[in-house]
């Protein structure tokens, strides 16, 4: 907020300008297909949707997903030069093969986060696949 005065004139009416800070944020959703399993060697496809839930553009960058069930190394999601406008998304998939050990459990659950584009990691997303 500013006013001006000088040359014998009183202060001018106040003028103001608001600067809005861009918020960077990612959200992640994940889904499994199929949602049940019954044998070792069965393949489950996880679909990941990374969304720019902030107020400014993210990227141009490589977005990645880290998923505890898929592996220890994050994998790429989308093109290496992806730009996400606010509310825009990028989608990718990864597969998991049911193991013999999974047959002794009642379900398997992935725990995933997304990152990239200058935003911090997303909140955790997960999907559960249930033994038939």
Backbone as JSON Lines, residues from 0, in Angstrom:
{"i":0,"aa":"X","n":[0.87,-1.17,0.0],"ca":[0.0,0.0,0.0],"c":[0.9,1.22,0.0]}
{"i":1,"aa":"X","n":[0.63,2.18,-0.88],"ca":[1.49,3.35,-1.0],"c":[0.65,4.61,-1.2]}
{"i":2,"aa":"X","n":[1.19,5.72,-0.74],"ca":[0.62,7.03,-1.01],"c":[1.73,7.93,-1.51]}
{"i":3,"aa":"X","n":[1.36,9.01,-2.16],"ca":[2.35,9.96,-2.67],"c":[1.98,11.37,-2.19]}
{"i":4,"aa":"X","n":[2.99,12.18,-1.93],"ca":[2.76,13.58,-1.58],"c":[3.97,14.39,-2.0]}
{"i":5,"aa":"X","n":[3.83,15.7,-2.06],"ca":[4.94,16.57,-2.42],"c":[4.44,17.81,-3.13]}
{"i":6,"aa":"X","n":[5.29,18.81,-3.22],"ca":[4.95,20.04,-3.92],"c":[3.79,20.76,-3.31]}
{"i":7,"aa":"X","n":[3.59,20.62,-2.02],"ca":[2.5,21.29,-1.35],"c":[1.18,20.55,-1.42]}
{"i":8,"aa":"X","n":[1.14,19.48,-2.16],"ca":[-0.1,18.7,-2.24],"c":[-0.14,17.7,-1.1]}
{"i":9,"aa":"X","n":[-1.31,17.43,-0.64],"ca":[-1.47,16.43,0.42],"c":[-1.26,15.03,-0.12]}
{"i":10,"aa":"X","n":[-1.34,14.09,0.76],"ca":[-1.14,12.71,0.3],"c":[-2.23,12.27,-0.69]}
{"i":11,"aa":"X","n":[-1.81,11.5,-1.66],"ca":[-2.75,10.97,-2.64],"c":[-3.55,9.83,-2.01]}
{"i":12,"aa":"X","n":[-4.64,9.46,-2.66],"ca":[-5.36,8.27,-2.16],"c":[-4.43,7.06,-2.21]}
{"i":13,"aa":"X","n":[-4.61,6.17,-1.29],"ca":[-3.76,4.98,-1.21],"c":[-3.97,4.09,-2.43]}
{"i":14,"aa":"X","n":[-2.88,3.54,-2.91],"ca":[-2.92,2.57,-4.01],"c":[-2.27,1.29,-3.5]}
{"i":15,"aa":"X","n":[-2.73,0.18,-3.99],"ca":[-2.15,-1.09,-3.53],"c":[-2.06,-2.08,-4.67]}
{"i":16,"aa":"X","n":[-1.17,-3.02,-4.51],"ca":[-0.99,-4.12,-5.44],"c":[-0.82,-5.38,-4.61]}
{"i":17,"aa":"X","n":[-1.46,-6.43,-5.03],"ca":[-1.32,-7.72,-4.35],"c":[-0.54,-8.66,-5.24]}
{"i":18,"aa":"X","n":[0.46,-9.31,-4.66],"ca":[1.25,-10.31,-5.36],"c":[0.89,-11.66,-4.76]}
{"i":19,"aa":"X","n":[0.44,-12.56,-5.59],"ca":[0.04,-13.88,-5.12],"c":[1.17,-14.86,-5.38]}
{"i":20,"aa":"X","n":[1.55,-15.57,-4.34],"ca":[2.6,-16.57,-4.47],"c":[2.01,-17.83,-5.1]}
{"i":21,"aa":"X","n":[2.72,-18.38,-6.05],"ca":[2.3,-19.62,-6.68],"c":[2.54,-20.78,-5.72]}
{"i":22,"aa":"X","n":[1.55,-21.63,-5.56],"ca":[1.67,-22.79,-4.67],"c":[1.97,-24.01,-5.54]}
{"i":23,"aa":"X","n":[3.03,-24.74,-5.17],"ca":[3.37,-25.96,-5.91],"c":[2.93,-27.17,-5.08]}
{"i":24,"aa":"X","n":[2.14,-28.03,-5.69],"ca":[1.67,-29.22,-4.98],"c":[1.25,-30.29,-5.98]}
{"i":25,"aa":"X","n":[1.54,-31.53,-5.62],"ca":[1.13,-32.69,-6.41],"c":[0.2,-33.56,-5.58]}
{"i":26,"aa":"X","n":[-0.75,-34.18,-6.23],"ca":[-1.53,-35.26,-5.62],"c":[-1.38,-36.48,-6.51]}
{"i":27,"aa":"X","n":[-1.56,-37.63,-5.91],"ca":[-1.43,-38.9,-6.63],"c":[-2.61,-39.79,-6.27]}
{"i":28,"aa":"X","n":[-3.17,-40.43,-7.29],"ca":[-4.14,-41.48,-7.06],"c":[-3.62,-42.73,-7.76]}
{"i":29,"aa":"X","n":[-3.96,-43.87,-7.21],"ca":[-3.55,-45.13,-7.82],"c":[-4.71,-46.12,-7.75]}
{"i":30,"aa":"X","n":[-4.78,-46.99,-8.75],"ca":[-5.81,-48.01,-8.82],"c":[-5.19,-49.29,-9.35]}
{"i":31,"aa":"X","n":[-5.74,-50.43,-8.92],"ca":[-5.23,-51.73,-9.34],"c":[-6.23,-52.41,-10.27]}
{"i":32,"aa":"X","n":[-5.68,-53.19,-11.23],"ca":[-6.52,-53.98,-12.13],"c":[-5.8,-55.28,-12.44]}
{"i":33,"aa":"X","n":[-6.36,-56.42,-12.09],"ca":[-7.61,-56.61,-11.36],"c":[-7.44,-56.27,-9.87]}
{"i":34,"aa":"X","n":[-8.54,-56.27,-9.14],"ca":[-8.5,-55.94,-7.71],"c":[-8.45,-57.18,-6.82]}
{"i":35,"aa":"X","n":[-8.41,-58.36,-7.46],"ca":[-8.27,-59.61,-6.71],"c":[-7.22,-60.49,-7.39]}
{"i":36,"aa":"X","n":[-6.68,-61.44,-6.62],"ca":[-5.71,-62.39,-7.18],"c":[-5.96,-63.77,-6.58]}
{"i":37,"aa":"X","n":[-5.49,-64.81,-7.31],"ca":[-5.7,-66.17,-6.83],"c":[-4.56,-67.13,-7.17]}
{"i":38,"aa":"X","n":[-3.51,-66.64,-7.81],"ca":[-2.4,-67.55,-8.15],"c":[-1.09,-66.79,-8.29]}
{"i":39,"aa":"X","n":[-0.01,-67.5,-7.97],"ca":[1.32,-66.92,-8.18],"c":[1.54,-66.74,-9.67]}
{"i":40,"aa":"X","n":[2.22,-65.67,-10.03],"ca":[2.47,-65.37,-11.43],"c":[1.42,-64.46,-12.06]}
{"i":41,"aa":"X","n":[0.32,-64.25,-11.37],"ca":[-0.72,-63.36,-11.88],"c":[-0.19,-61.92,-11.89]}
{"i":42,"aa":"X","n":[-0.49,-61.17,-12.94],"ca":[-0.01,-59.8,-13.08],"c":[-1.09,-58.81,-12.66]}
{"i":43,"aa":"X","n":[-0.7,-57.85,-11.82],"ca":[-1.57,-56.76,-11.41],"c":[-1.02,-55.48,-12.03]}
{"i":44,"aa":"X","n":[-1.86,-54.72,-12.7],"ca":[-1.45,-53.44,-13.29],"c":[-1.94,-52.31,-12.4]}
{"i":45,"aa":"X","n":[-1.0,-51.5,-11.95],"ca":[-1.33,-50.31,-11.16],"c":[-1.3,-49.1,-12.08]}
{"i":46,"aa":"X","n":[-2.33,-48.29,-12.02],"ca":[-2.4,-47.05,-12.78],"c":[-2.23,-45.88,-11.81]}
{"i":47,"aa":"X","n":[-1.37,-44.95,-12.17],"ca":[-1.05,-43.8,-11.34],"c":[-1.46,-42.53,-12.08]}
{"i":48,"aa":"X","n":[-2.15,-41.64,-11.39],"ca":[-2.52,-40.35,-11.96],"c":[-1.91,-39.27,-11.06]}
{"i":49,"aa":"X","n":[-0.94,-38.54,-11.63],"ca":[-0.3,-37.43,-10.93],"c":[-1.03,-36.16,-11.35]}
{"i":50,"aa":"X","n":[-1.47,-35.37,-10.37],"ca":[-2.22,-34.14,-10.66],"c":[-1.5,-32.94,-10.05]}
{"i":51,"aa":"X","n":[-1.44,-31.86,-10.82],"ca":[-0.93,-30.59,-10.3],"c":[-2.07,-29.96,-9.5]}
{"i":52,"aa":"X","n":[-2.0,-30.05,-8.19],"ca":[-3.04,-29.49,-7.34],"c":[-2.66,-28.11,-6.82]}
{"i":53,"aa":"X","n":[-1.62,-27.53,-7.39],"ca":[-1.18,-26.2,-7.0],"c":[-1.79,-25.12,-7.89]}
{"i":54,"aa":"X","n":[-1.22,-23.92,-7.79],"ca":[-1.77,-22.77,-8.51],"c":[-0.91,-22.32,-9.67]}
{"i":55,"aa":"X","n":[0.26,-22.89,-9.84],"ca":[1.14,-22.51,-10.94],"c":[1.53,-23.72,-11.76]}
{"i":56,"aa":"X","n":[2.13,-23.47,-12.92],"ca":[2.6,-24.57,-13.77],"c":[3.75,-25.3,-13.1]}
{"i":57,"aa":"X","n":[3.84,-26.61,-13.34],"ca":[4.94,-27.44,-12.87],"c":[5.67,-28.0,-14.08]}
{"i":58,"aa":"X","n":[7.0,-27.99,-14.02],"ca":[7.79,-28.52,-15.13],"c":[8.28,-27.38,-15.98]}
{"i":59,"aa":"X","n":[8.78,-27.67,-17.01],"ca":[8.95,-28.87,-17.78],"c":[9.94,-29.78,-17.06]}
{"i":60,"aa":"X","n":[9.5,-31.02,-16.81],"ca":[10.29,-31.93,-16.0],"c":[9.85,-33.37,-16.21]}
{"i":61,"aa":"X","n":[10.66,-34.27,-15.64],"ca":[10.3,-35.69,-15.59],"c":[9.61,-35.93,-14.25]}
{"i":62,"aa":"X","n":[8.38,-36.38,-14.29],"ca":[7.67,-36.75,-13.07],"c":[7.96,-38.22,-12.79]}
{"i":63,"aa":"X","n":[8.03,-38.58,-11.51],"ca":[8.33,-39.96,-11.14],"c":[7.37,-40.44,-10.07]}
{"i":64,"aa":"X","n":[7.27,-41.77,-9.97],"ca":[6.48,-42.43,-8.94],"c":[7.4,-43.37,-8.18]}
{"i":65,"aa":"X","n":[7.29,-43.34,-6.87],"ca":[7.97,-44.31,-6.0],"c":[6.88,-45.2,-5.42]}
{"i":66,"aa":"X","n":[7.01,-46.5,-5.6],"ca":[6.0,-47.45,-5.13],"c":[6.7,-48.6,-4.42]}
{"i":67,"aa":"X","n":[6.38,-48.8,-3.17],"ca":[7.02,-49.83,-2.35],"c":[6.82,-51.24,-2.9]}
{"i":68,"aa":"X","n":[5.72,-51.46,-3.57],"ca":[5.43,-52.8,-4.09],"c":[6.16,-53.06,-5.41]}
{"i":69,"aa":"X","n":[6.35,-52.02,-6.2],"ca":[6.97,-52.17,-7.52],"c":[8.48,-52.29,-7.43]}
{"i":70,"aa":"X","n":[9.11,-51.56,-6.52],"ca":[10.56,-51.63,-6.4],"c":[11.12,-50.48,-5.59]}
{"i":71,"aa":"X","n":[12.43,-50.49,-5.41],"ca":[13.08,-49.47,-4.6],"c":[13.46,-48.22,-5.39]}
{"i":72,"aa":"X","n":[13.46,-48.3,-6.71],"ca":[13.85,-47.18,-7.55],"c":[12.61,-46.5,-8.12]}
{"i":73,"aa":"X","n":[12.52,-45.16,-8.02],"ca":[11.38,-44.47,-8.66],"c":[11.39,-44.71,-10.17]}
{"i":74,"aa":"X","n":[10.2,-44.74,-10.76],"ca":[10.1,-44.92,-12.21],"c":[9.45,-43.7,-12.84]}
{"i":75,"aa":"X","n":[9.77,-43.47,-14.11],"ca":[9.29,-42.29,-14.83],"c":[7.8,-42.4,-15.14]}
{"i":76,"aa":"X","n":[7.16,-41.24,-15.08],"ca":[5.74,-41.15,-15.41],"c":[5.58,-40.0,-16.39]}
{"i":77,"aa":"X","n":[5.2,-40.3,-17.62],"ca":[5.07,-39.28,-18.65],"c":[6.38,-39.0,-19.34]}
{"i":78,"aa":"X","n":[6.33,-38.08,-20.26],"ca":[7.52,-37.69,-21.03],"c":[8.5,-36.93,-20.16]}
{"i":79,"aa":"X","n":[9.75,-36.9,-20.58],"ca":[10.81,-36.23,-19.81],"c":[10.61,-34.72,-19.73]}
{"i":80,"aa":"X","n":[9.83,-34.14,-20.61],"ca":[9.63,-32.7,-20.62],"c":[8.18,-32.31,-20.36]}
{"i":81,"aa":"X","n":[7.51,-33.04,-19.47],"ca":[6.1,-32.79,-19.18],"c":[5.93,-31.49,-18.4]}
{"i":82,"aa":"X","n":[4.95,-30.7,-18.81],"ca":[4.53,-29.51,-18.07],"c":[3.09,-29.72,-17.65]}
{"i":83,"aa":"X","n":[2.81,-29.49,-16.36],"ca":[1.45,-29.63,-15.86],"c":[0.91,-28.27,-15.43]}
{"i":84,"aa":"X","n":[-0.14,-27.81,-16.1],"ca":[-0.85,-26.61,-15.67],"c":[-1.66,-26.98,-14.42]}
{"i":85,"aa":"X","n":[-2.14,-26.01,-13.67],"ca":[-2.99,-26.33,-12.52],"c":[-4.14,-27.25,-12.93]}
{"i":86,"aa":"X","n":[-4.37,-28.28,-12.15],"ca":[-5.4,-29.31,-12.35],"c":[-5.12,-30.27,-13.5]}
{"i":87,"aa":"X","n":[-4.01,-30.12,-14.21],"ca":[-3.66,-31.06,-15.28],"c":[-3.07,-32.33,-14.67]}
{"i":88,"aa":"X","n":[-3.12,-33.41,-15.44],"ca":[-2.64,-34.7,-14.95],"c":[-1.7,-35.36,-15.95]}
{"i":89,"aa":"X","n":[-0.92,-36.3,-15.43],"ca":[-0.13,-37.2,-16.25],"c":[-0.37,-38.6,-15.68]}
{"i":90,"aa":"X","n":[-0.52,-39.6,-16.56],"ca":[-0.88,-40.95,-16.14],"c":[0.17,-41.94,-16.61]}
{"i":91,"aa":"X","n":[0.44,-42.94,-15.77],"ca":[1.35,-44.02,-16.15],"c":[0.93,-45.3,-15.44]}
{"i":92,"aa":"X","n":[1.54,-46.4,-15.83],"ca":[1.23,-47.7,-15.23],"c":[2.51,-48.45,-14.89]}
{"i":93,"aa":"X","n":[2.36,-49.4,-13.99],"ca":[3.44,-50.34,-13.65],"c":[2.77,-51.66,-13.27]}
{"i":94,"aa":"X","n":[3.5,-52.74,-13.45],"ca":[2.93,-54.05,-13.14],"c":[3.65,-54.7,-11.97]}
{"i":95,"aa":"X","n":[2.88,-55.51,-11.26],"ca":[3.4,-56.31,-10.15],"c":[2.96,-57.74,-10.38]}
{"i":96,"aa":"X","n":[3.86,-58.68,-10.16],"ca":[3.55,-60.09,-10.32],"c":[3.36,-60.72,-8.95]}
{"i":97,"aa":"X","n":[2.22,-61.34,-8.75],"ca":[1.9,-62.0,-7.49],"c":[2.91,-63.13,-7.25]}
{"i":98,"aa":"X","n":[3.44,-63.17,-6.03],"ca":[4.42,-64.2,-5.65],"c":[3.75,-65.3,-4.85]}
{"i":99,"aa":"X","n":[4.49,-66.38,-4.65],"ca":[4.0,-67.47,-3.81],"c":[3.74,-66.96,-2.38]}
{"i":100,"aa":"X","n":[4.6,-66.09,-1.89],"ca":[4.43,-65.53,-0.55],"c":[3.13,-64.71,-0.45]}
{"i":101,"aa":"X","n":[2.74,-64.05,-1.54],"ca":[1.49,-63.27,-1.53],"c":[0.27,-64.17,-1.33]}
{"i":102,"aa":"X","n":[0.39,-65.44,-1.7],"ca":[-0.75,-66.36,-1.55],"c":[-1.02,-66.69,-0.1]}
{"i":103,"aa":"X","n":[-0.06,-66.45,0.78],"ca":[-0.28,-66.69,2.22],"c":[-0.89,-65.46,2.9]}
{"i":104,"aa":"X","n":[-0.94,-64.34,2.21],"ca":[-1.51,-63.1,2.75],"c":[-2.95,-62.95,2.27]}
{"i":105,"aa":"X","n":[-3.71,-62.12,2.96],"ca":[-5.09,-61.88,2.53],"c":[-5.17,-60.76,1.48]}
{"i":106,"aa":"X","n":[-4.08,-59.98,1.37],"ca":[-4.06,-58.9,0.38],"c":[-2.64,-58.38,0.2]}
{"i":107,"aa":"X","n":[-2.44,-57.62,-0.87],"ca":[-1.2,-56.86,-1.07],"c":[-1.6,-55.41,-1.32]}
{"i":108,"aa":"X","n":[-0.81,-54.5,-0.8],"ca":[-1.1,-53.07,-0.92],"c":[0.14,-52.34,-1.39]}
{"i":109,"aa":"X","n":[-0.03,-51.5,-2.38],"ca":[1.07,-50.64,-2.79],"c":[1.0,-49.34,-2.0]}
{"i":110,"aa":"X","n":[2.14,-48.73,-1.77],"ca":[2.24,-47.43,-1.11],"c":[3.09,-46.56,-2.01]}
{"i":111,"aa":"X","n":[2.48,-45.52,-2.59],"ca":[3.16,-44.75,-3.64],"c":[3.13,-43.26,-3.35]}
{"i":112,"aa":"X","n":[4.15,-42.57,-3.86],"ca":[4.2,-41.11,-3.87],"c":[4.7,-40.66,-5.24]}
{"i":113,"aa":"X","n":[4.37,-39.43,-5.59],"ca":[4.82,-38.85,-6.85],"c":[5.69,-37.64,-6.55]}
{"i":114,"aa":"X","n":[6.6,-37.32,-7.48],"ca":[7.41,-36.12,-7.35],"c":[7.8,-35.61,-8.73]}
{"i":115,"aa":"X","n":[8.31,-34.38,-8.73],"ca":[8.79,-33.78,-9.97],"c":[8.19,-32.43,-10.23]}
{"i":116,"aa":"X","n":[8.75,-31.75,-11.19],"ca":[8.22,-30.47,-11.63],"c":[8.45,-29.31,-10.7]}
{"i":117,"aa":"X","n":[9.29,-29.51,-9.68],"ca":[9.56,-28.44,-8.74],"c":[8.68,-28.48,-7.51]}
{"i":118,"aa":"X","n":[7.77,-29.44,-7.42],"ca":[6.92,-29.59,-6.24],"c":[7.52,-30.63,-5.32]}
{"i":119,"aa":"X","n":[7.18,-30.56,-4.05],"ca":[7.59,-31.59,-3.11],"c":[6.83,-32.87,-3.38]}
{"i":120,"aa":"X","n":[7.2,-33.95,-2.7],"ca":[6.5,-35.23,-2.91],"c":[5.0,-35.12,-2.58]}
{"i":121,"aa":"X","n":[4.23,-35.9,-3.28],"ca":[2.78,-35.93,-3.04],"c":[2.49,-36.66,-1.73]}
{"i":122,"aa":"X","n":[1.29,-36.48,-1.2],"ca":[0.87,-37.37,-0.11],"c":[0.81,-38.81,-0.63]}
{"i":123,"aa":"X","n":[0.87,-39.74,0.28],"ca":[0.85,-41.17,-0.06],"c":[-0.5,-41.56,-0.67]}
{"i":124,"aa":"X","n":[-0.44,-42.4,-1.68],"ca":[-1.62,-43.02,-2.28],"c":[-1.41,-44.53,-2.26]}
{"i":125,"aa":"X","n":[-2.49,-45.28,-2.15],"ca":[-2.34,-46.74,-2.14],"c":[-3.58,-47.4,-2.74]}
{"i":126,"aa":"X","n":[-3.38,-48.65,-3.14],"ca":[-4.47,-49.49,-3.63],"c":[-4.23,-50.89,-3.09]}
{"i":127,"aa":"X","n":[-5.28,-51.55,-2.68],"ca":[-5.18,-52.9,-2.12],"c":[-5.79,-53.91,-3.08]}
{"i":128,"aa":"X","n":[-5.06,-55.0,-3.27],"ca":[-5.53,-56.12,-4.1],"c":[-5.75,-57.28,-3.15]}
{"i":129,"aa":"X","n":[-6.95,-57.86,-3.2],"ca":[-7.36,-58.87,-2.22],"c":[-7.27,-60.28,-2.82]}
{"i":130,"aa":"X","n":[-6.81,-61.21,-1.98],"ca":[-6.77,-62.62,-2.39],"c":[-8.19,-63.16,-2.45]}
{"i":131,"aa":"X","n":[-8.49,-63.9,-3.53],"ca":[-9.82,-64.5,-3.69],"c":[-9.97,-65.69,-2.79]}
